[in-house]
Coordinates of C-alpha atoms in Angstrom, one line a residue:
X1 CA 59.2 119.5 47.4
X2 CA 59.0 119.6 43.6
X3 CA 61.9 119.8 41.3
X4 CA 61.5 122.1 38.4
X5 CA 63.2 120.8 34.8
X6 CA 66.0 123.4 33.4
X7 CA 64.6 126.2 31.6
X8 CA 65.4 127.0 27.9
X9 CA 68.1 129.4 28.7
X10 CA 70.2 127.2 31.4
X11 CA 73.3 125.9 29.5
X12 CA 73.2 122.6 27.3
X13 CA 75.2 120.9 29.7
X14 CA 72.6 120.8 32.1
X15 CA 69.2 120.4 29.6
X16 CA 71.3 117.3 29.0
X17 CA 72.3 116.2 31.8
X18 CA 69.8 112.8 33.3
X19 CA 68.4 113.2 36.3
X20 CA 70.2 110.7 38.2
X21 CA 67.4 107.7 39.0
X22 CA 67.2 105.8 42.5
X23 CA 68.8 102.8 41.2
X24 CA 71.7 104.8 39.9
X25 CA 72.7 106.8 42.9
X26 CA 72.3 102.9 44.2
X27 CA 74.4 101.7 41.7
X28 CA 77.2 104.5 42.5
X29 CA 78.0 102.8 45.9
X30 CA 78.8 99.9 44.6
X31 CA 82.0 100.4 44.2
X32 CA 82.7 101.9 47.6
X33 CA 81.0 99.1 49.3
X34 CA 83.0 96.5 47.2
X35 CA 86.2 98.5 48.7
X36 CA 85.1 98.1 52.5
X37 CA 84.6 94.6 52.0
X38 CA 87.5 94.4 50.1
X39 CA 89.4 95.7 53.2
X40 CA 87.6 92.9 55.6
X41 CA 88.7 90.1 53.6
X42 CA 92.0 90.8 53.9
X43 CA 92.0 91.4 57.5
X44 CA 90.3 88.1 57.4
X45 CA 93.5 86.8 55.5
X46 CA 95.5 87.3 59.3
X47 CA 95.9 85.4 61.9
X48 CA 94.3 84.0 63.9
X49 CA 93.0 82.6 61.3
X50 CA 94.3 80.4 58.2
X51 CA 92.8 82.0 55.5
X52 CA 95.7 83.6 53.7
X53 CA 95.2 83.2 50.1
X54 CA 91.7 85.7 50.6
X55 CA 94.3 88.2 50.6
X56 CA 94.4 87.3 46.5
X57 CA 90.7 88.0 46.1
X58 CA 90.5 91.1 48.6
X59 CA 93.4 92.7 46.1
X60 CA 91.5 91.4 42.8
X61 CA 88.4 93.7 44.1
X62 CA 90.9 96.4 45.0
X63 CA 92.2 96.6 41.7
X64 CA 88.5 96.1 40.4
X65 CA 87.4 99.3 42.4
X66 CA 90.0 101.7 41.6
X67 CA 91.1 101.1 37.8
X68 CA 90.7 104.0 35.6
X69 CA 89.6 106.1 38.6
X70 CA 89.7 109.9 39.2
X71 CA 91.8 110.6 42.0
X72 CA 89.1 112.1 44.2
X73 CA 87.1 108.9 44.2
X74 CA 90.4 106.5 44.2
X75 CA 91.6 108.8 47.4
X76 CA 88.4 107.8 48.7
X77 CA 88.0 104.2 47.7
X78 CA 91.4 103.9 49.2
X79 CA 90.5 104.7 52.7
X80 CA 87.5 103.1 52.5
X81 CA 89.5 100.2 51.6
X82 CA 91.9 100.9 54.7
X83 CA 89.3 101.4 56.8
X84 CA 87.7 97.9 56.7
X85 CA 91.1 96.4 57.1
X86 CA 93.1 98.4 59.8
X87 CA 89.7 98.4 61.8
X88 CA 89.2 95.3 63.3
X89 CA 92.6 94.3 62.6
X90 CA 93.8 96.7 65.0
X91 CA 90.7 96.6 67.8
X92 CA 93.1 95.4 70.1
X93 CA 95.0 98.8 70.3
X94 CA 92.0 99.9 72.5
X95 CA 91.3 97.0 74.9
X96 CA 93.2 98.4 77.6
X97 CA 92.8 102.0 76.6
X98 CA 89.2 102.4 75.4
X99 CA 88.3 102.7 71.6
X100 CA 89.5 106.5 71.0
X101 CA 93.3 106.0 70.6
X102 CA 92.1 103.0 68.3
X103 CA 90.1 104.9 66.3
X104 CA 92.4 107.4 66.2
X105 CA 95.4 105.3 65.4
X106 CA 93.0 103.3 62.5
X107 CA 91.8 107.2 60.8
X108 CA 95.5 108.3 60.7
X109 CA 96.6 104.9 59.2
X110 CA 94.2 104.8 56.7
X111 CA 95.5 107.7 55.0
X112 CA 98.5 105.8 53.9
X113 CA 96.6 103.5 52.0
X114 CA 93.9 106.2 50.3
X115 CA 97.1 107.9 49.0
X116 CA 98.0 104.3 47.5
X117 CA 94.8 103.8 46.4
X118 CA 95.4 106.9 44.3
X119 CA 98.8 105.4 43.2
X120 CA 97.5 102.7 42.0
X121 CA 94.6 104.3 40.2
X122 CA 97.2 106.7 38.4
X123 CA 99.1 103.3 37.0
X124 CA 96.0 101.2 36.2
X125 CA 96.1 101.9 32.6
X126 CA 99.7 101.5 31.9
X127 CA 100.9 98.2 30.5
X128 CA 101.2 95.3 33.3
X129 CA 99.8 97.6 35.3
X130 CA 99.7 95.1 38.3
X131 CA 103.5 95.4 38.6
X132 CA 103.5 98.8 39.1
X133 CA 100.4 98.8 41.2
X134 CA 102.1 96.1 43.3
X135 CA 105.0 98.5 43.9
X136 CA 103.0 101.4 44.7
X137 CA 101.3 99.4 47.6
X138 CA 104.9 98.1 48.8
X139 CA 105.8 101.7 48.6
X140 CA 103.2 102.7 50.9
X141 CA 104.2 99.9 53.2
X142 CA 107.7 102.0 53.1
X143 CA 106.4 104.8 54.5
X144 CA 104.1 103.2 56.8
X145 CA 106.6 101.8 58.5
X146 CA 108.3 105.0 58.9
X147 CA 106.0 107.9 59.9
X148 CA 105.1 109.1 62.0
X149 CA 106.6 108.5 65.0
X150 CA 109.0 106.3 63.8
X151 CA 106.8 104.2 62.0
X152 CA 104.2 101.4 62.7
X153 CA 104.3 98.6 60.0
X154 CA 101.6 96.6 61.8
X155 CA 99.4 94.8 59.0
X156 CA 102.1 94.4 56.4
X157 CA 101.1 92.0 54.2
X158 CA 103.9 89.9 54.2
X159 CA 102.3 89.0 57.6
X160 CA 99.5 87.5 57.1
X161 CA 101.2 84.7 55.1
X162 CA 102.7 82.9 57.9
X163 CA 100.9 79.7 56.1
X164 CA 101.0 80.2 52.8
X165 CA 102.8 79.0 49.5
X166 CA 104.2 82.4 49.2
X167 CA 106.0 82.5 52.6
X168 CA 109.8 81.0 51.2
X169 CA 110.2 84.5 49.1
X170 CA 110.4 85.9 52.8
X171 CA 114.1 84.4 52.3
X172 CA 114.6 85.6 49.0
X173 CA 113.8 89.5 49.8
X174 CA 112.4 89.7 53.5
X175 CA 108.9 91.0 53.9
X176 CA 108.8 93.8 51.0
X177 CA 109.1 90.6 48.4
X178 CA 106.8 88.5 50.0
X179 CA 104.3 91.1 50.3
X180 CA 104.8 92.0 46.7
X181 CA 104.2 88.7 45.5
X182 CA 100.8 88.9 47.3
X183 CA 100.0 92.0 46.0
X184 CA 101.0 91.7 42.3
X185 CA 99.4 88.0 42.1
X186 CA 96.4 89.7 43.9
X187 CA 96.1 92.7 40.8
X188 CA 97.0 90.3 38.2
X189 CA 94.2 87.7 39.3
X190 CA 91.4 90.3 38.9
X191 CA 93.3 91.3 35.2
X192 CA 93.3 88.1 34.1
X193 CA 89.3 88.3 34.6
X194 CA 89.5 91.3 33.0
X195 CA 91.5 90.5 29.6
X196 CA 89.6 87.7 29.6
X197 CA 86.0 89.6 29.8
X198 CA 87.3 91.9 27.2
X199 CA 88.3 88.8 24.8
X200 CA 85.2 87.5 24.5
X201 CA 83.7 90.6 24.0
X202 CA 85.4 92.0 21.6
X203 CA 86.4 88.7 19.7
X204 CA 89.8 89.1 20.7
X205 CA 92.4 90.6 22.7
X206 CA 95.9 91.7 22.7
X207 CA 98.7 88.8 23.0
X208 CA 101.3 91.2 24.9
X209 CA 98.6 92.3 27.4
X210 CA 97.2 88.3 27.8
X211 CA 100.9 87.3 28.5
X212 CA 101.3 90.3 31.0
X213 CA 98.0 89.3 33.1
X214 CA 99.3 85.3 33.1
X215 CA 102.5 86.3 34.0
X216 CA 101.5 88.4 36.9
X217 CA 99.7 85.6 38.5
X218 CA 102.7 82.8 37.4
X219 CA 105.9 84.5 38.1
X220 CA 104.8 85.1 42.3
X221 CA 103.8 81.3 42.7
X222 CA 106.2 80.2 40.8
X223 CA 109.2 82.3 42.1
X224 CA 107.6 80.8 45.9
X225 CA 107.8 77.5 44.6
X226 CA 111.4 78.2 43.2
X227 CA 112.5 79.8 46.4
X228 CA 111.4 76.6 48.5
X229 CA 115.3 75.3 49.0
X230 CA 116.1 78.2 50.4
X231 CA 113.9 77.3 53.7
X232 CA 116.0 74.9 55.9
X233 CA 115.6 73.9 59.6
X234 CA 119.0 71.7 59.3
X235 CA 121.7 72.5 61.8
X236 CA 124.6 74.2 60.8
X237 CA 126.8 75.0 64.2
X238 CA 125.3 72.4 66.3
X239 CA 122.1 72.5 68.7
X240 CA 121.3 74.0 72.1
X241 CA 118.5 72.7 74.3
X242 CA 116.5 75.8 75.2
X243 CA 113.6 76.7 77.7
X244 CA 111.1 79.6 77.1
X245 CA 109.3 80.6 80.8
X246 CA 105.6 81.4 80.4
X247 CA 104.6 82.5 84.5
X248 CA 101.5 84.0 83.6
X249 CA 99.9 87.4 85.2
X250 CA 97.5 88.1 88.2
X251 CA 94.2 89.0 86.6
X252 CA 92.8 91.4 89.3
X253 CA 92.8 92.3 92.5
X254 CA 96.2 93.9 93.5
X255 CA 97.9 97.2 93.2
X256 CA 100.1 98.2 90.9
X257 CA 103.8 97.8 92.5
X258 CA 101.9 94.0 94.2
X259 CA 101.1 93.2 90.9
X260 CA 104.7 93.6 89.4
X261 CA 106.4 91.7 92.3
X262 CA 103.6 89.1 91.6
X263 CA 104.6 88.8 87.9
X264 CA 108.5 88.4 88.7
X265 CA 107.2 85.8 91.4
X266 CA 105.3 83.7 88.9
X267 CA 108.2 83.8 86.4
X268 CA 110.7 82.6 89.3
X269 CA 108.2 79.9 90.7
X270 CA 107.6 78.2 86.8
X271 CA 111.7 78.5 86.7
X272 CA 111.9 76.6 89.6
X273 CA 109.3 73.6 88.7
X274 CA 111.4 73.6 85.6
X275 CA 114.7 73.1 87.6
X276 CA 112.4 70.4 89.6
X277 CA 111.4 68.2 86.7
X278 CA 114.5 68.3 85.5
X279 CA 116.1 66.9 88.7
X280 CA 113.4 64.4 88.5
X281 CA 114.0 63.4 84.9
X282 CA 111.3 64.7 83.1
X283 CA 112.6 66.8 81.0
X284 CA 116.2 67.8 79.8
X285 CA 118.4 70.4 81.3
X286 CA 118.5 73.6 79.4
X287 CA 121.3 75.1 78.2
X288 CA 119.8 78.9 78.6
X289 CA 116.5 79.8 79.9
X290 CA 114.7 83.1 78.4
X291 CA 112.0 84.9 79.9
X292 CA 109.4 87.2 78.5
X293 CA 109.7 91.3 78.2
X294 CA 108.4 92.6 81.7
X295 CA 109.0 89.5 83.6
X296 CA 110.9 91.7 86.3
X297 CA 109.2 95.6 86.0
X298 CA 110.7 96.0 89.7
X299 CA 114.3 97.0 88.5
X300 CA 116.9 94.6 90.0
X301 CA 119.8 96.4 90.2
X302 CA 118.0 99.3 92.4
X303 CA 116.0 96.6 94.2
X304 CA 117.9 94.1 95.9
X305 CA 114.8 91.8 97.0
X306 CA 114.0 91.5 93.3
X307 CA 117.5 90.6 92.6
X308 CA 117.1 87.6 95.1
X309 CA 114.0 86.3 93.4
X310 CA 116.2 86.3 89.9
X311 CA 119.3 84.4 91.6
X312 CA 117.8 82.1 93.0
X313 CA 115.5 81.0 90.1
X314 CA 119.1 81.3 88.4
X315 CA 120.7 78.9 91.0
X316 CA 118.1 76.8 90.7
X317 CA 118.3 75.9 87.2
X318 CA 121.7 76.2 87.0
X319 CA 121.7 78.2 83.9
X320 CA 122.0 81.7 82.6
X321 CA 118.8 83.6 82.5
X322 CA 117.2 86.1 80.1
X323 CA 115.1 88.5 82.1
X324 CA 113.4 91.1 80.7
X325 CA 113.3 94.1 83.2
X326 CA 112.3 97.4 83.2
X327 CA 115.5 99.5 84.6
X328 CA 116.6 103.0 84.9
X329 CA 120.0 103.8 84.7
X330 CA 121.4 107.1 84.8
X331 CA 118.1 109.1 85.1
X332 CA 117.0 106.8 81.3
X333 CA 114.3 104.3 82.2
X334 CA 114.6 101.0 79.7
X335 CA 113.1 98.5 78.6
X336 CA 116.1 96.0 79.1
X337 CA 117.1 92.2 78.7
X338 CA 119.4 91.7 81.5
X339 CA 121.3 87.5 81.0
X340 CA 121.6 86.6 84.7
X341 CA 124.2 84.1 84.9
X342 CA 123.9 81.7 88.2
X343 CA 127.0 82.1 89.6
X344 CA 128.1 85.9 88.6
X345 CA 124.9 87.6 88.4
X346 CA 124.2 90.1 85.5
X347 CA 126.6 89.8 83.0
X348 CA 125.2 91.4 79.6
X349 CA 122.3 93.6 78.7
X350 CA 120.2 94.8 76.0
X351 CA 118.1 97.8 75.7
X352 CA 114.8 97.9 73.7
X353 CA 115.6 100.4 70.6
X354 CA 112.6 101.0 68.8
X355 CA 110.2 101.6 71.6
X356 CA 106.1 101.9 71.3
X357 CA 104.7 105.6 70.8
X358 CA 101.8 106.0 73.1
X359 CA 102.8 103.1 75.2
X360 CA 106.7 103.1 75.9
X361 CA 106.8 106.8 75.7
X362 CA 104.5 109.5 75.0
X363 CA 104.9 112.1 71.5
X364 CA 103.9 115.3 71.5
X365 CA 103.5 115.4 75.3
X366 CA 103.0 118.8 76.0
X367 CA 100.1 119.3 73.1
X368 CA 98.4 116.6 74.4
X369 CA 98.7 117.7 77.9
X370 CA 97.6 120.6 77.4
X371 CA 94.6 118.8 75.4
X372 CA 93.8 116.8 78.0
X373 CA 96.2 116.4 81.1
X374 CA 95.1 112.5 82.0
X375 CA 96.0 111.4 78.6
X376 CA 99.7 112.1 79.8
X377 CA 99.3 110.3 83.0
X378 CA 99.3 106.9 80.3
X379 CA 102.4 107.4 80.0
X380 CA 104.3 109.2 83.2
X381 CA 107.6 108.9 82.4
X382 CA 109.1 108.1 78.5
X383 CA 111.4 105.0 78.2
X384 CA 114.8 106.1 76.0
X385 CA 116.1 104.4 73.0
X386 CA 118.9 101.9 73.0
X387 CA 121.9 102.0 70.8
X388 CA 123.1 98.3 69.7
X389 CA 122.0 95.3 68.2
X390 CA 120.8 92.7 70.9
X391 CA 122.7 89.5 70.8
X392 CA 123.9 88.0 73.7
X393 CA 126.7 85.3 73.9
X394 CA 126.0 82.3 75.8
X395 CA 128.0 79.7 76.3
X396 CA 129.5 80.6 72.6
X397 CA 126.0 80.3 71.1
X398 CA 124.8 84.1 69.8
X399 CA 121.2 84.4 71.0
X400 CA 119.3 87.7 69.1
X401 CA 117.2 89.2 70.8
X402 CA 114.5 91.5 69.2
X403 CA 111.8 92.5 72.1
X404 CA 108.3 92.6 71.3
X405 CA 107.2 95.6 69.0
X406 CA 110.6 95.4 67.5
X407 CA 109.6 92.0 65.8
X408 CA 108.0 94.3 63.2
X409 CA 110.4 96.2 61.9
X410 CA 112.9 94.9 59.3
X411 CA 115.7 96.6 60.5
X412 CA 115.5 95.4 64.2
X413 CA 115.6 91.8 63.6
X414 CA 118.3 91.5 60.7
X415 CA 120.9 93.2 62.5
X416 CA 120.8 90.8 65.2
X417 CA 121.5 88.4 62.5
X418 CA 123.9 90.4 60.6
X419 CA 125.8 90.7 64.7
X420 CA 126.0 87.0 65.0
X421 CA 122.9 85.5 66.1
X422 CA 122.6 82.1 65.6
X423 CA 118.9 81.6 67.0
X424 CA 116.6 84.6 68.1
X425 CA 114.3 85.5 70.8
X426 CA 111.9 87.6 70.6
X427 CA 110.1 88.3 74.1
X428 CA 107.2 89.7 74.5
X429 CA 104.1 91.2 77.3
X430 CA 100.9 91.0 75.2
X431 CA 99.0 90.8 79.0
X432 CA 97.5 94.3 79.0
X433 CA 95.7 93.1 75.2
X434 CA 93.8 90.2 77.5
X435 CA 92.9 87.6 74.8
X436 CA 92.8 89.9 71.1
X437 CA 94.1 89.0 68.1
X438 CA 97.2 90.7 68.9
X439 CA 99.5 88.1 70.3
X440 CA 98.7 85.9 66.9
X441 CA 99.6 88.5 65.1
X442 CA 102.4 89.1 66.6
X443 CA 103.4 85.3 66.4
X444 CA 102.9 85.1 62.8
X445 CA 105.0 88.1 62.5
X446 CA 107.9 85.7 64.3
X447 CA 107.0 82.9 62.2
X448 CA 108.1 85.0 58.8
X449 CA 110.9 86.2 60.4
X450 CA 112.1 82.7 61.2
X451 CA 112.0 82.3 57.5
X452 CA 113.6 85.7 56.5
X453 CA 116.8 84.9 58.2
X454 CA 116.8 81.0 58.3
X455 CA 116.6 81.2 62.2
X456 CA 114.9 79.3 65.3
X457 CA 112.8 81.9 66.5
X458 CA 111.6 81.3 70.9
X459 CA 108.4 83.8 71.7
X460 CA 108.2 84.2 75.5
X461 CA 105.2 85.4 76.6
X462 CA 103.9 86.8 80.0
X463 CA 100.9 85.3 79.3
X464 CA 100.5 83.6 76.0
X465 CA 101.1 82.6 73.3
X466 CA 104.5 81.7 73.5
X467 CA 106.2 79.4 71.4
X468 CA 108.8 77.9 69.7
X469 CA 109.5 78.0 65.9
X470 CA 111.7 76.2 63.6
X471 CA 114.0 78.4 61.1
X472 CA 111.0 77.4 57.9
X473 CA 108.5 78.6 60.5
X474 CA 106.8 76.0 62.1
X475 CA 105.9 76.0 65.3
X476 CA 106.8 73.3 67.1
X477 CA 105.3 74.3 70.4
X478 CA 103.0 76.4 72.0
X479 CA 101.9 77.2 75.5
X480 CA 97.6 78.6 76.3
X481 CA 96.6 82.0 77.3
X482 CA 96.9 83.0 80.8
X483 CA 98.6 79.7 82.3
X484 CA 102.0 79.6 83.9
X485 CA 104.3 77.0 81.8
X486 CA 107.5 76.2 80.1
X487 CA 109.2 75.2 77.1
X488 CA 112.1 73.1 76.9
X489 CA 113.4 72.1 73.1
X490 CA 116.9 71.2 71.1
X491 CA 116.9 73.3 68.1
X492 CA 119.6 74.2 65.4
X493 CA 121.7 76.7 65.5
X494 CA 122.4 78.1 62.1
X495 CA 125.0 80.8 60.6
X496 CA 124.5 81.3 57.2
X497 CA 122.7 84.0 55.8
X498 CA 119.9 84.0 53.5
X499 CA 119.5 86.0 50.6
X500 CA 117.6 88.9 52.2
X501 CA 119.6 88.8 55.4
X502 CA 122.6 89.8 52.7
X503 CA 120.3 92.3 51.0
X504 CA 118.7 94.5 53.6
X505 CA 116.9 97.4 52.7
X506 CA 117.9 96.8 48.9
X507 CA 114.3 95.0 47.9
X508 CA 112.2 97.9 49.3
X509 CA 114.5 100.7 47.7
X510 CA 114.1 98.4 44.4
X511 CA 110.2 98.3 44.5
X512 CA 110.2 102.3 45.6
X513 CA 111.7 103.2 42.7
X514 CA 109.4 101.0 40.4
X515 CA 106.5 102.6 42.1
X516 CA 108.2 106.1 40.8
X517 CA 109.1 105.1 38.1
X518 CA 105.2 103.7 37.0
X519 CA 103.5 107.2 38.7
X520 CA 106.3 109.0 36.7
X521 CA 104.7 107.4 33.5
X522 CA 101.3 107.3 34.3
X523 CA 101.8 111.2 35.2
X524 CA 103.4 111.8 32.1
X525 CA 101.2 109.8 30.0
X526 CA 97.8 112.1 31.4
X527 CA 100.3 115.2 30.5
X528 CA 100.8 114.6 27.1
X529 CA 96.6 113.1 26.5
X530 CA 95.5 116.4 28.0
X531 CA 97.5 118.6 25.7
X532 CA 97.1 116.8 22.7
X533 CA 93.1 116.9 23.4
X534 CA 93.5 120.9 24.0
X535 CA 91.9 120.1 28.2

């Protein structure tokens, strides 16, 4: 094939024009490589692993990528971005399920954070552009956590900093503020590269924009370091002694309704060794035990065999029990905590409110039935919504209780808090995810929470990890993967309320609005440079 040069009559814009060289179609994917990778690093900020402060760098690149960027390419630098961190940060979505709901789930995601990729583009070349850039990615966070369905806020960045300096501004404004911090100290570290750069090129450089880079890399570490009293694991209403019940899951080899009366089993059986050792001295008599989400899937109150195997674990201990079963109850099925007391049964309940799209109940079910009828055999019959904050009151101590995917949303552990809880729970099944990430992400997400609210935090865990966390988010301890064991611990019991306990929703509403407010100026700003240059 040969290409012919443009003739003498084709327009000057083309006669012009280079012919584009090997090495500079090369040098165009640059920048959509340096996004991917971008996106890896920050998944590699998460847990499991320790590596939090890569989040800074993977957000210096970020902001590298996309400043001054037409909003095709920035749309698409975003995604790409997205894509290399909600892809193997969310593999575990498709270990029991096979990779296409994962994919799926990781393509629709990803949109949310190409269309902040073109937010953040837009503000890039306003002054202190980190701020508003910062703001635009808590913004998208906002609506992430949202829609659809109700939201999935999985990979906020606030928690992947279970063990960094910046985790004490989790008290300050919850996880919108500690995310922030991340972000804007992220934006401001590659500006501070980039004022610099400029400096030495030009033989000098603005003092207002020098102060603005420093500041947005100075103000986030130094408002963490500020915000360090406000992380306390000192007991303000006394302590409780506690046990978390870990009884493990059969791997293989039984039906399904065997394998549910096996899990209830295993939970009763650990109770019981529990009760044992204490009888024998070897470890301290709990004031409350809690078990995981699941731990009784056969419904006790239709089933009275399973109600046996509860009472007596009860009886044995001698204490009131948190079971997590699954019950239905007036044609609803629920995802319940049921607190069975030893000598007068069930007493209180709690019912799971924000329940798990694909997994606790099924959207658009008759679409995708008529897609593919198996895909609505996942999920047979949709679990219903419950109405009121989970805190249970034993023994005068309030107990809140937020189960499993509710840990991630905002809203679903602070009103536990704001009802009284003095410690909370948060149990959890992560069985069906085998040995992924997930259940360390999950725990970190505890960990933060621990610190938003100034609160002992207990994980109990079909399986693992479970664990016990101190109210500045330590843990203190920690069961394996896929062993039966307990937990027994006196912690503090605390009432006072932190900062973003007492403000809510206000931080995120705040850093919306800036967002606005810096794509109303950026918008503006192009506006007005168009019309005065006639485009």
């Amino acid at each position: 094939m040969t290409v012919t040069a443009p003739s003498v009559d084709q327009p000057d814009r083309l006669r012009t024009r280079p012919w584009p060289t090997r090495g500079s179609r090369l040098l165009r994917l640059v920048p959509a490589a340096v996004s991917a990778l971008c996106g890896v690093l920050l998944y590699v900020s998460f847990p499991p692993r320790t590596l939090w402060w890569l989040a800074l760098p993977a957000f210096a690149g970020f902001g590298w990528v996309l400043r001054g960027r037409r909003w095709k390419a920035s749309l698409g630098l975003g995604y790409l971005f997205g894509l290399g961190f909600l892809l193997p940060l969310l593999v575990w979505t498709g270990v029991e399920v096979g990779p296409g709901p994962w994919l799926a789930l990781v393509v629709v995601e990803a949109v949310f954070v190409a269309l902040v990729g073109l937010g953040v583009a837009a503000v890039s070349k306003l002054p202190a552009w980190p701020v508003w850039a910062a703001a635009v990615w808590m913004a998208g966070e906002a609506v992430r956590a949202r829609v659809p369905f109700h939201g999935f806020p999985w990979g906020k960045i606030a928690f992947g900093q279970a063990d960094g300096v910046f985790l004490p501004l989790a008290a300050v404004g919850g996880t919108p503020v500690l995310g922030f911090a991340v972000v804007l100290c992220g934006f401001g570290l590659y500006e501070v590269v980039r004022v610099a750069v400029e400096g030495r090129r030009t033989r000098g450089v603005r003092t207002g924009t020098a102060a603005a880079a420093l500041l947005s890399v100075v103000v986030p570490v130094g408002g963490a370091l500020a915000a360090r009293p406000l992380v306390s694991d000192k007991a303000e209403d006394g302590t409780v002694t506690v046990a978390v019940i870990q009884g493990n899951v059969p791997r293989s080899g039984l039906e399904f309704n065997a394998q549910r009366r096996a899990v209830l089993d295993y939970h009763a059986r650990e109770t019981k060794k529990l009760a044992a050792d204490v009888e024998a001295g070897k470890t301290a008599r709990p004031d409350f035990v809690l078990w995981p989400e699941n731990s009784s899937d056969i419904d006790p109150f239709a089933n009275p065999d399973a109600s046996l195997v509860i009472d007596d674990a009860a009886k044995a201990i001698g204490v009131p029990i948190s079971v997590g079963g699954v019950v239905e109850r007036n044609g609803r099925l629920l995802n319940e905590q049921i607190l069975w007391d030893p000598a007068k049964g069930p007493t209180q309940t709690y019912d799971k409110r924000q329940i798990q799209p694909f997994g606790e109940y099924l959207p658009l079910r008759s679409l995708l039935g008529a897609i593919n009828d198996s895909w609505t055999t996942m999920v047979r019959q949709d679990f219903s919504r419950g109405t009121r904050p989970g805190v249970f009151d034993i023994g005068g101590t309030g107990v809140g209780l937020a189960t499993c995917y509710e840990a991630a949303f905002d809203w679903a552990v602070r009103d536990t808090v704001t009802h009284g809880a003095q410690m909370i729970s948060v149990p959890s099944n992560n069985a069906t995810f085998d040995r992924s990430e997930m259940t360390y992400q999950q725990l970190a997400m505890s960990r933060v929470r621990a610190v938003e609210h100034s609160r002992t935090v207990t994980v109990p865990v079909t399986s693992g990890v479970s664990a016990i966390i101190m109210p500045n988010g330590k843990i203190t301890q920690r069961t394996g993967m896929f062993v039966p064991d307990y937990l027994v611990q006196k912690i503090p019991l605390r009432s006072s309320e932190t900062p973003a306990t007492r403000l809510g929703i206000l931080p995120e509403i705040a850093l919306v609005l800036v967002a606005a407010g810096g794509l109303g100026w950026a918008i503006g700003a192009g506006v007005r440079a168009r019309r005065a240059t006639g485009a």
